[in-house]
Amino acid sequence: MFETKRCRIRSFEEKDLDSFMTYRNNDEWMKFQSFKNKTKEEYRNALLVPLNLENGTQLAFADKTSDTLLGDLFIRIQDKSISMGYSIDPKHARKGYVTEVLEELLLRLRTQYPNYRIVAMTESENIPSKNLLVKLGFVYVQWIEEWQTEMYVYRSSR
């Protein structure tokens, strides 16, 4: 798919499932996520599928040298809008990987879909995620009561 200085963004592979399960089924770490606490078979059925941006697709991001899974991205393109989400294995958190991957992803999305709105949702209590979104150039737009989440929209230029 694409690479950054330290990461490779790619489709999920069978070898990623155990690592993915470990961090996604960590209730404390994933308290702000919805796609969690599944069986290996449920994750396999959700992740090891052809990419489908209209229905939403989960991508892996891995260390470029070792190909070790670091975290994941979610992207969905629908009605001139791109929704995105992200998570990282706590073993690799706070090392700048998510920032690095999202900066490249946003650059690519803005180039490929110049007239699309890019949105991200986060829980109001998820301060690290909110800070990251603002750092990347997102602005708070609204609270969505139905989903109990805040919506942020990416500005086309910082």
Short mmCIF file of C-alpha atoms in Angstrom, two decimals:
data_model
loop_
_atom_site.label_atom_id
_atom_site.label_comp_id
_atom_site.label_asym_id
_atom_site.label_seq_id
_atom_site.Cartn_x
_atom_site.Cartn_y
_atom_site.Cartn_z
CA MET A 1 0.00 0.00 0.00
CA PHE A 2 2.40 2.69 1.24
CA GLU A 3 5.32 3.31 3.55
CA THR A 4 6.58 5.96 5.92
CA LYS A 5 10.07 6.38 7.31
CA ARG A 6 9.58 3.56 9.83
CA CYS A 7 6.31 1.86 8.90
CA ARG A 8 4.63 -0.16 6.18
CA ILE A 9 0.85 0.21 5.82
CA ARG A 10 -0.62 -2.96 4.35
CA SER A 11 -3.45 -5.44 4.44
CA PHE A 12 -3.71 -7.70 7.46
CA GLU A 13 -2.06 -11.11 7.29
CA GLU A 14 -2.61 -14.29 9.28
CA LYS A 15 0.62 -13.65 11.22
CA ASP A 16 -0.86 -10.39 12.60
CA LEU A 17 -3.87 -11.96 14.31
CA ASP A 18 -2.28 -12.95 17.62
CA SER A 19 -0.74 -9.51 18.17
CA PHE A 20 -3.95 -7.81 17.08
CA MET A 21 -5.98 -9.93 19.49
CA THR A 22 -3.61 -9.17 22.36
CA TYR A 23 -4.03 -5.40 22.20
CA ARG A 24 -7.61 -5.31 20.89
CA ASN A 25 -8.81 -7.57 23.71
CA ASN A 26 -7.06 -5.48 26.37
CA ASP A 27 -10.11 -3.81 27.95
CA GLU A 28 -8.18 -1.07 29.71
CA TRP A 29 -6.14 -0.10 26.64
CA MET A 30 -9.11 -0.34 24.25
CA LYS A 31 -11.68 1.33 26.51
CA PHE A 32 -12.40 3.91 23.80
CA GLN A 33 -12.65 1.42 20.92
CA SER A 34 -15.64 -0.57 19.71
CA PHE A 35 -14.01 -3.28 17.56
CA LYS A 36 -12.66 -5.46 20.39
CA ASN A 37 -13.09 -8.61 22.49
CA LYS A 38 -13.60 -10.89 19.51
CA THR A 39 -12.37 -14.41 18.96
CA LYS A 40 -9.47 -15.12 16.66
CA GLU A 41 -11.93 -16.50 14.10
CA GLU A 42 -14.07 -13.34 14.28
CA TYR A 43 -10.98 -11.17 13.77
CA ARG A 44 -9.82 -13.42 10.92
CA ASN A 45 -13.20 -13.09 9.20
CA ALA A 46 -13.18 -9.30 9.60
CA LEU A 47 -9.53 -8.60 8.75
CA LEU A 48 -8.41 -11.14 6.17
CA VAL A 49 -10.78 -9.95 3.47
CA PRO A 50 -10.40 -7.93 0.26
CA LEU A 51 -10.20 -4.19 0.83
CA ASN A 52 -13.53 -2.40 0.51
CA LEU A 53 -13.32 1.30 1.24
CA GLU A 54 -17.07 1.83 0.80
CA ASN A 55 -17.92 -0.62 3.61
CA GLY A 56 -14.84 0.31 5.61
CA THR A 57 -11.53 -1.48 5.75
CA GLN A 58 -9.03 -2.19 8.48
CA LEU A 59 -5.36 -1.83 7.55
CA ALA A 60 -2.29 -2.94 9.48
CA PHE A 61 0.70 -0.77 10.07
CA ALA A 62 3.89 -2.63 10.76
CA ASP A 63 7.54 -1.94 11.46
CA LYS A 64 9.21 -1.50 8.08
CA THR A 65 12.24 -3.60 9.02
CA SER A 66 10.79 -6.47 11.09
CA ASP A 67 7.20 -6.39 9.72
CA THR A 68 5.97 -6.57 13.34
CA LEU A 69 2.39 -5.31 13.73
CA LEU A 70 2.38 -1.95 15.51
CA GLY A 71 -1.26 -0.93 15.15
CA ASP A 72 -4.16 -0.54 12.77
CA LEU A 73 -6.12 1.99 10.76
CA PHE A 74 -9.76 2.05 9.74
CA ILE A 75 -10.84 3.89 6.59
CA ARG A 76 -14.29 4.24 5.09
CA ILE A 77 -15.17 6.36 2.06
CA GLN A 78 -18.81 7.23 1.58
CA ASP A 79 -20.77 10.18 0.19
CA LYS A 80 -17.78 12.51 -0.34
CA SER A 81 -16.64 11.83 3.21
CA ILE A 82 -13.73 9.77 4.54
CA SER A 83 -13.98 8.41 8.07
CA MET A 84 -10.82 7.23 9.74
CA GLY A 85 -9.78 5.66 12.99
CA TYR A 86 -6.63 4.23 14.49
CA SER A 87 -5.24 2.20 17.36
CA ILE A 88 -1.83 1.06 18.43
CA ASP A 89 -0.46 -1.81 20.45
CA PRO A 90 0.42 -0.36 23.88
CA LYS A 91 3.92 -1.87 23.55
CA HIS A 92 4.53 0.59 20.71
CA ALA A 93 2.58 3.60 21.99
CA ARG A 94 4.02 7.06 22.48
CA LYS A 95 6.84 6.54 20.00
CA GLY A 96 5.35 8.66 17.22
CA TYR A 97 4.20 5.80 15.00
CA VAL A 98 0.56 6.86 14.82
CA THR A 99 1.51 10.46 14.04
CA GLU A 100 3.90 9.31 11.32
CA VAL A 101 1.36 6.98 9.72
CA LEU A 102 -1.54 9.45 9.91
CA GLU A 103 0.50 12.32 8.46
CA GLU A 104 1.27 10.20 5.39
CA LEU A 105 -2.28 8.85 5.19
CA LEU A 106 -3.77 12.35 5.34
CA LEU A 107 -1.40 13.58 2.64
CA ARG A 108 -2.40 10.70 0.39
CA LEU A 109 -6.13 11.06 1.08
CA ARG A 110 -6.06 14.81 0.47
CA THR A 111 -4.21 14.27 -2.83
CA GLN A 112 -6.39 11.39 -4.03
CA TYR A 113 -9.71 12.78 -2.77
CA PRO A 114 -9.24 16.57 -2.77
CA ASN A 115 -12.94 17.43 -2.40
CA TYR A 116 -13.78 14.89 0.30
CA ARG A 117 -14.27 15.72 3.95
CA ILE A 118 -11.98 13.71 6.27
CA VAL A 119 -13.47 13.00 9.69
CA ALA A 120 -12.37 11.22 12.84
CA MET A 121 -14.38 10.39 15.95
CA THR A 122 -13.10 10.13 19.48
CA GLU A 123 -14.48 9.82 22.97
CA SER A 124 -14.47 13.07 24.94
CA GLU A 125 -12.36 11.41 27.66
CA ASN A 126 -9.70 10.21 25.19
CA ILE A 127 -7.39 13.19 25.66
CA PRO A 128 -4.34 11.67 23.86
CA SER A 129 -6.44 11.01 20.74
CA LYS A 130 -8.00 14.47 20.81
CA ASN A 131 -4.57 16.06 21.18
CA LEU A 132 -3.23 14.02 18.27
CA LEU A 133 -6.12 15.02 16.01
CA VAL A 134 -5.62 18.71 16.78
CA LYS A 135 -1.85 18.36 16.23
CA LEU A 136 -2.55 16.82 12.80
CA GLY A 137 -4.84 19.68 11.76
CA PHE A 138 -8.29 18.43 12.74
CA VAL A 139 -10.82 20.74 14.35
CA TYR A 140 -13.65 19.83 16.68
CA VAL A 141 -17.01 20.07 14.93
CA GLN A 142 -19.71 18.53 17.11
CA TRP A 143 -20.80 16.06 19.73
CA ILE A 144 -22.77 13.14 18.26
CA GLU A 145 -25.23 12.06 20.90
CA GLU A 146 -26.28 8.88 19.12
CA TRP A 147 -22.72 7.51 19.25
CA GLN A 148 -21.58 9.35 22.39
CA THR A 149 -18.54 10.69 20.54
CA GLU A 150 -16.91 13.87 19.33
CA MET A 151 -16.44 14.54 15.62
CA TYR A 152 -13.32 16.21 14.26
CA VAL A 153 -12.82 17.34 10.66
CA TYR A 154 -9.47 17.69 8.94
CA ARG A 155 -8.59 21.13 7.60
CA SER A 156 -7.15 21.06 4.10
CA SER A 157 -4.16 23.17 5.15
CA ARG A 158 -2.50 23.68 8.50
#
